[in-house]
Short mmCIF file of C-alpha atoms in Angstrom, two decimals:
data_model
loop_
_atom_site.label_atom_id
_atom_site.label_comp_id
_atom_site.label_asym_id
_atom_site.label_seq_id
_atom_site.Cartn_x
_atom_site.Cartn_y
_atom_site.Cartn_z
CA ALA A 36 -1.55 28.00 7.85
CA GLN A 37 -1.53 24.08 9.13
CA LYS A 38 -4.91 22.86 8.42
CA ILE A 39 -3.82 20.59 10.81
CA THR A 40 -2.04 20.35 13.91
CA GLN A 41 -1.73 18.56 16.01
CA THR A 42 0.68 19.20 18.90
CA GLN A 43 2.32 16.91 19.90
CA PRO A 44 5.27 14.95 18.67
CA GLY A 45 4.98 12.07 21.26
CA MET A 46 2.81 10.69 24.69
CA PHE A 47 3.04 7.95 26.89
CA VAL A 48 0.41 6.43 28.77
CA GLN A 49 0.02 3.82 31.78
CA GLU A 50 -1.73 0.78 30.57
CA LYS A 51 -5.41 0.61 31.71
CA GLU A 52 -6.02 4.77 32.09
CA ALA A 53 -7.33 7.54 29.77
CA VAL A 54 -5.13 9.58 27.46
CA THR A 55 -6.59 12.23 25.12
CA LEU A 56 -3.83 13.15 21.91
CA ASP A 57 -5.35 16.79 20.40
CA CYS A 58 -5.76 18.24 17.52
CA THR A 59 -7.67 21.95 16.23
CA TYR A 60 -7.92 22.57 12.65
CA ASP A 61 -8.18 25.30 10.20
CA THR A 62 -11.59 25.82 8.18
CA SER A 63 -13.28 27.77 6.93
CA ASP A 64 -16.21 25.47 5.08
CA PRO A 65 -19.82 25.17 6.77
CA SER A 66 -18.88 22.10 6.54
CA TYR A 67 -16.32 19.66 6.53
CA GLY A 68 -15.45 15.81 8.51
CA LEU A 69 -12.65 15.31 10.83
CA PHE A 70 -11.23 11.37 11.65
CA TRP A 71 -8.64 10.09 13.46
CA TYR A 72 -6.86 7.26 12.26
CA LYS A 73 -3.76 5.02 13.90
CA GLN A 74 -0.54 3.62 12.12
CA PRO A 75 1.15 0.86 14.05
CA SER A 76 4.57 0.09 13.61
CA SER A 77 3.48 -2.67 10.31
CA GLY A 78 2.46 0.26 8.31
CA GLU A 79 -1.17 0.78 7.61
CA MET A 80 -2.83 3.10 7.90
CA ILE A 81 -6.35 2.19 10.74
CA PHE A 82 -9.17 4.16 10.06
CA LEU A 83 -10.70 5.05 13.93
CA ILE A 84 -13.28 7.19 14.16
CA TYR A 85 -14.90 9.69 12.21
CA GLN A 86 -16.65 12.98 13.61
CA GLY A 87 -18.96 15.87 10.79
CA SER A 88 -19.21 19.21 11.55
CA TYR A 89 -22.65 19.04 11.76
CA ASP A 90 -22.88 15.76 14.23
CA GLN A 91 -24.46 17.06 16.94
CA GLN A 92 -23.46 14.56 19.55
CA ASN A 93 -19.36 13.00 20.17
CA ALA A 94 -18.27 10.62 18.13
CA THR A 95 -18.06 7.42 20.12
CA GLU A 96 -16.66 3.68 18.52
CA GLY A 97 -15.93 1.52 21.25
CA ARG A 98 -12.79 2.70 23.08
CA TYR A 99 -12.68 5.51 21.14
CA SER A 100 -14.12 9.09 21.83
CA LEU A 101 -14.16 12.45 19.33
CA ASN A 102 -14.09 15.18 22.03
CA PHE A 103 -15.88 17.59 19.69
CA GLN A 104 -15.24 21.63 20.38
CA LYS A 105 -17.03 22.87 17.13
CA ALA A 106 -16.11 27.25 18.55
CA ARG A 107 -12.09 26.49 19.40
CA LYS A 108 -12.29 24.23 16.31
CA SER A 109 -11.49 20.71 17.96
CA ALA A 110 -11.44 17.50 17.81
CA ASN A 111 -9.37 15.81 20.29
CA LEU A 112 -9.72 11.67 20.27
CA VAL A 113 -9.53 10.35 23.34
CA ILE A 114 -9.24 6.52 24.80
CA SER A 115 -10.16 5.51 27.63
CA ALA A 116 -8.42 2.26 29.12
CA SER A 117 -5.43 2.11 27.42
CA GLN A 118 -4.15 -0.93 26.34
CA LEU A 119 -0.02 -2.52 25.08
CA GLY A 120 -1.57 -2.62 21.73
CA ASP A 121 -2.90 1.22 21.58
CA SER A 122 0.81 1.96 21.32
CA ALA A 123 1.10 3.71 17.61
CA MET A 124 1.26 6.96 15.64
CA TYR A 125 -2.37 8.89 15.38
CA PHE A 126 -3.28 11.24 12.77
CA CYS A 127 -6.43 13.78 13.07
CA ALA A 128 -8.02 14.85 9.32
CA MET A 129 -9.87 16.59 7.56
CA ARG A 130 -12.42 16.52 4.74
CA GLU A 131 -13.49 20.57 3.40
CA VAL A 132 -16.49 20.46 0.87
CA SER A 133 -14.86 23.32 -0.78
CA GLY A 134 -12.17 22.15 -4.21
CA SER A 135 -12.72 19.24 -5.08
CA ALA A 136 -13.86 18.03 -1.64
CA ARG A 137 -12.49 13.99 -1.94
CA GLN A 138 -8.43 14.10 -0.09
CA LEU A 139 -7.17 14.02 3.70
CA THR A 140 -5.53 16.65 5.07
CA PHE A 141 -3.62 15.55 7.84
CA GLY A 142 -1.22 16.74 10.74
CA SER A 143 2.12 15.36 11.90
CA GLY A 144 1.01 12.61 13.72
CA THR A 145 0.84 11.95 17.73
CA GLN A 146 3.71 8.78 18.48
CA LEU A 147 1.58 7.27 21.71
CA THR A 148 3.70 4.63 23.85
CA VAL A 149 1.49 2.45 26.09
CA LEU A 150 3.70 1.77 29.37
CA PRO A 151 3.38 -1.48 31.29
CA ASP B 263 -12.37 -6.56 3.73
CA VAL B 264 -11.41 -3.40 1.34
CA LYS B 265 -7.76 -4.41 -0.13
CA VAL B 266 -4.73 -1.71 -0.88
CA THR B 267 -2.29 -3.28 -2.51
CA GLN B 268 0.88 -1.64 -2.89
CA SER B 269 4.19 -3.71 -5.40
CA SER B 270 7.00 -3.28 -2.78
CA ARG B 271 6.89 -2.20 0.54
CA TYR B 272 10.74 -1.64 0.54
CA LEU B 273 12.26 0.61 -2.82
CA VAL B 274 16.24 0.83 -2.96
CA LYS B 275 17.20 3.59 -5.71
CA ARG B 276 19.57 4.98 -7.10
CA THR B 277 19.46 9.01 -8.22
CA GLY B 278 18.34 9.03 -12.09
CA GLU B 279 16.92 6.92 -11.58
CA LYS B 280 12.94 5.86 -13.52
CA VAL B 281 10.67 5.01 -10.15
CA PHE B 282 7.26 3.17 -10.77
CA LEU B 283 5.29 2.93 -7.15
CA GLU B 284 1.50 0.32 -7.93
CA CYS B 285 -0.88 0.38 -6.45
CA VAL B 286 -3.69 -1.33 -6.66
CA GLN B 287 -7.32 -1.32 -4.91
CA ASP B 288 -9.99 -4.03 -5.26
CA MET B 289 -12.54 -2.44 -4.58
CA ASP B 290 -14.36 -0.67 -7.69
CA HIS B 291 -13.74 2.80 -6.16
CA GLU B 292 -13.47 6.18 -7.85
CA ASN B 293 -11.02 7.48 -6.18
CA MET B 294 -7.44 7.50 -5.89
CA PHE B 295 -4.48 8.98 -3.70
CA TRP B 296 -0.47 9.19 -3.65
CA TYR B 297 0.35 11.04 0.02
CA ARG B 298 3.94 10.46 0.83
CA GLN B 299 4.75 10.60 5.23
CA ASP B 300 8.46 12.16 6.49
CA PRO B 301 8.47 12.15 10.62
CA GLY B 302 7.19 15.31 11.98
CA LEU B 303 5.79 16.16 8.41
CA GLY B 304 2.48 13.62 8.58
CA LEU B 305 1.77 12.17 5.35
CA ARG B 306 1.39 15.51 2.37
CA LEU B 307 -0.66 14.46 -0.89
CA ILE B 308 1.94 14.03 -3.86
CA TYR B 309 -1.38 13.95 -6.50
CA PHE B 310 -4.52 12.71 -6.59
CA SER B 311 -7.09 10.76 -8.71
CA TYR B 312 -11.45 10.97 -9.64
CA ASP B 313 -11.89 9.04 -12.78
CA VAL B 314 -9.95 6.78 -15.22
CA LYS B 315 -6.78 9.22 -17.18
CA MET B 316 -8.04 11.85 -14.48
CA LYS B 317 -5.43 13.84 -12.68
CA GLU B 318 -5.12 15.73 -10.42
CA LYS B 319 -1.81 17.91 -8.46
CA GLY B 320 -1.68 17.73 -4.41
CA ASP B 321 0.03 20.05 -3.03
CA ILE B 322 3.96 18.22 -3.75
CA PRO B 323 3.81 17.34 -6.89
CA GLU B 324 7.15 18.09 -7.81
CA GLY B 325 9.06 15.88 -9.04
CA TYR B 326 6.42 12.72 -9.46
CA SER B 327 3.72 12.35 -11.68
CA VAL B 328 0.90 9.78 -11.81
CA SER B 329 -0.65 6.48 -14.57
CA ARG B 330 -4.12 5.61 -13.88
CA GLU B 331 -5.05 3.79 -16.99
CA LYS B 332 -7.50 1.41 -14.81
CA LYS B 333 -9.51 2.52 -12.46
CA GLU B 334 -8.29 -0.54 -10.07
CA ARG B 335 -4.83 0.60 -10.82
CA PHE B 336 -2.72 4.06 -10.14
CA SER B 337 0.49 4.62 -10.31
CA LEU B 338 3.22 7.32 -8.81
CA ILE B 339 6.11 7.85 -11.12
CA LEU B 340 9.43 9.33 -10.50
CA GLU B 341 10.81 10.20 -13.61
CA SER B 342 14.66 11.42 -12.12
CA ALA B 343 14.90 9.97 -8.93
CA SER B 344 16.63 12.52 -6.41
CA THR B 345 17.69 11.53 -2.31
CA ASN B 346 14.99 14.09 -0.39
CA GLN B 347 12.11 11.95 -2.52
CA THR B 348 13.61 9.11 0.11
CA SER B 349 10.61 8.32 1.75
CA MET B 350 7.11 7.01 2.72
CA TYR B 351 4.67 6.86 0.50
CA LEU B 352 1.45 5.84 0.85
CA CYS B 353 -1.23 4.46 -1.33
CA ALA B 354 -5.32 5.17 -1.04
CA SER B 355 -8.54 4.81 -2.75
CA SER B 356 -11.74 5.78 -1.51
CA SER B 357 -15.80 5.00 -3.35
CA HIS B 358 -17.68 8.87 -4.48
CA GLY B 359 -17.33 12.14 -1.88
CA ALA B 360 -19.64 11.95 0.14
CA LEU B 361 -18.02 13.76 3.23
CA GLU B 362 -17.94 11.17 5.20
CA GLU B 363 -15.88 8.42 3.28
CA LYS B 364 -12.76 7.28 5.18
CA LEU B 365 -9.91 6.88 2.96
CA PHE B 366 -9.09 2.67 2.24
CA PHE B 367 -4.44 2.93 2.56
CA GLY B 368 -1.79 -0.24 1.22
CA SER B 369 -0.05 -0.82 3.45
CA GLY B 370 3.06 1.58 1.97
CA THR B 371 5.61 1.63 0.43
CA GLN B 372 10.10 2.56 1.84
CA LEU B 373 11.51 4.38 -0.38
CA SER B 374 15.54 4.54 -0.57
CA VAL B 375 17.10 6.85 -3.31
CA LEU B 376 20.60 6.50 -2.83
#
């Protein structure tokens, strides 16, 4: 079974509007961490935001927020006031405590295009 | 700033060639990783290393090997390149594995095997 599922291969949003990128995950670990990365066309992976499974509040970083719904096993990324520079591939990832607990497992990504 | 440097941005090789992809990090990180990125599949872990001369298989290690002789350098080796290894290869590093520890990535190497 997929550990990280991103069901939206592509998304479009109008500049200055908000957009939600979906991510669901599958784990039996009680403790885990969830990450979002951005990959512009240049190829570099840019860390955006982190949410721990025991964090009481949803994580926020500037225009990025993570809508964490633990019971639903979802960790959606919300980008407010979209900018043209937000056009990129976005990846959701998870680290589990079990096993070596060092690597991240990534989803298949969502290509976001911001329209002027 | 943390820097993870991959030696080549683009590489073209022939089927059957031995290919070395090099990665160097300058932050004294213990952990280093090689991922492969393919459209529709996201990033998949090939190998990782948590110490010098230590390595562990990831999800798709077949056809690959790795070498970590120095802490800062992690090499991915394709012993006999095949066309199905045409892909983007991303190297990453991280410090000791706290749950919230993020990975730092290099810019990637786009490998084409003809």
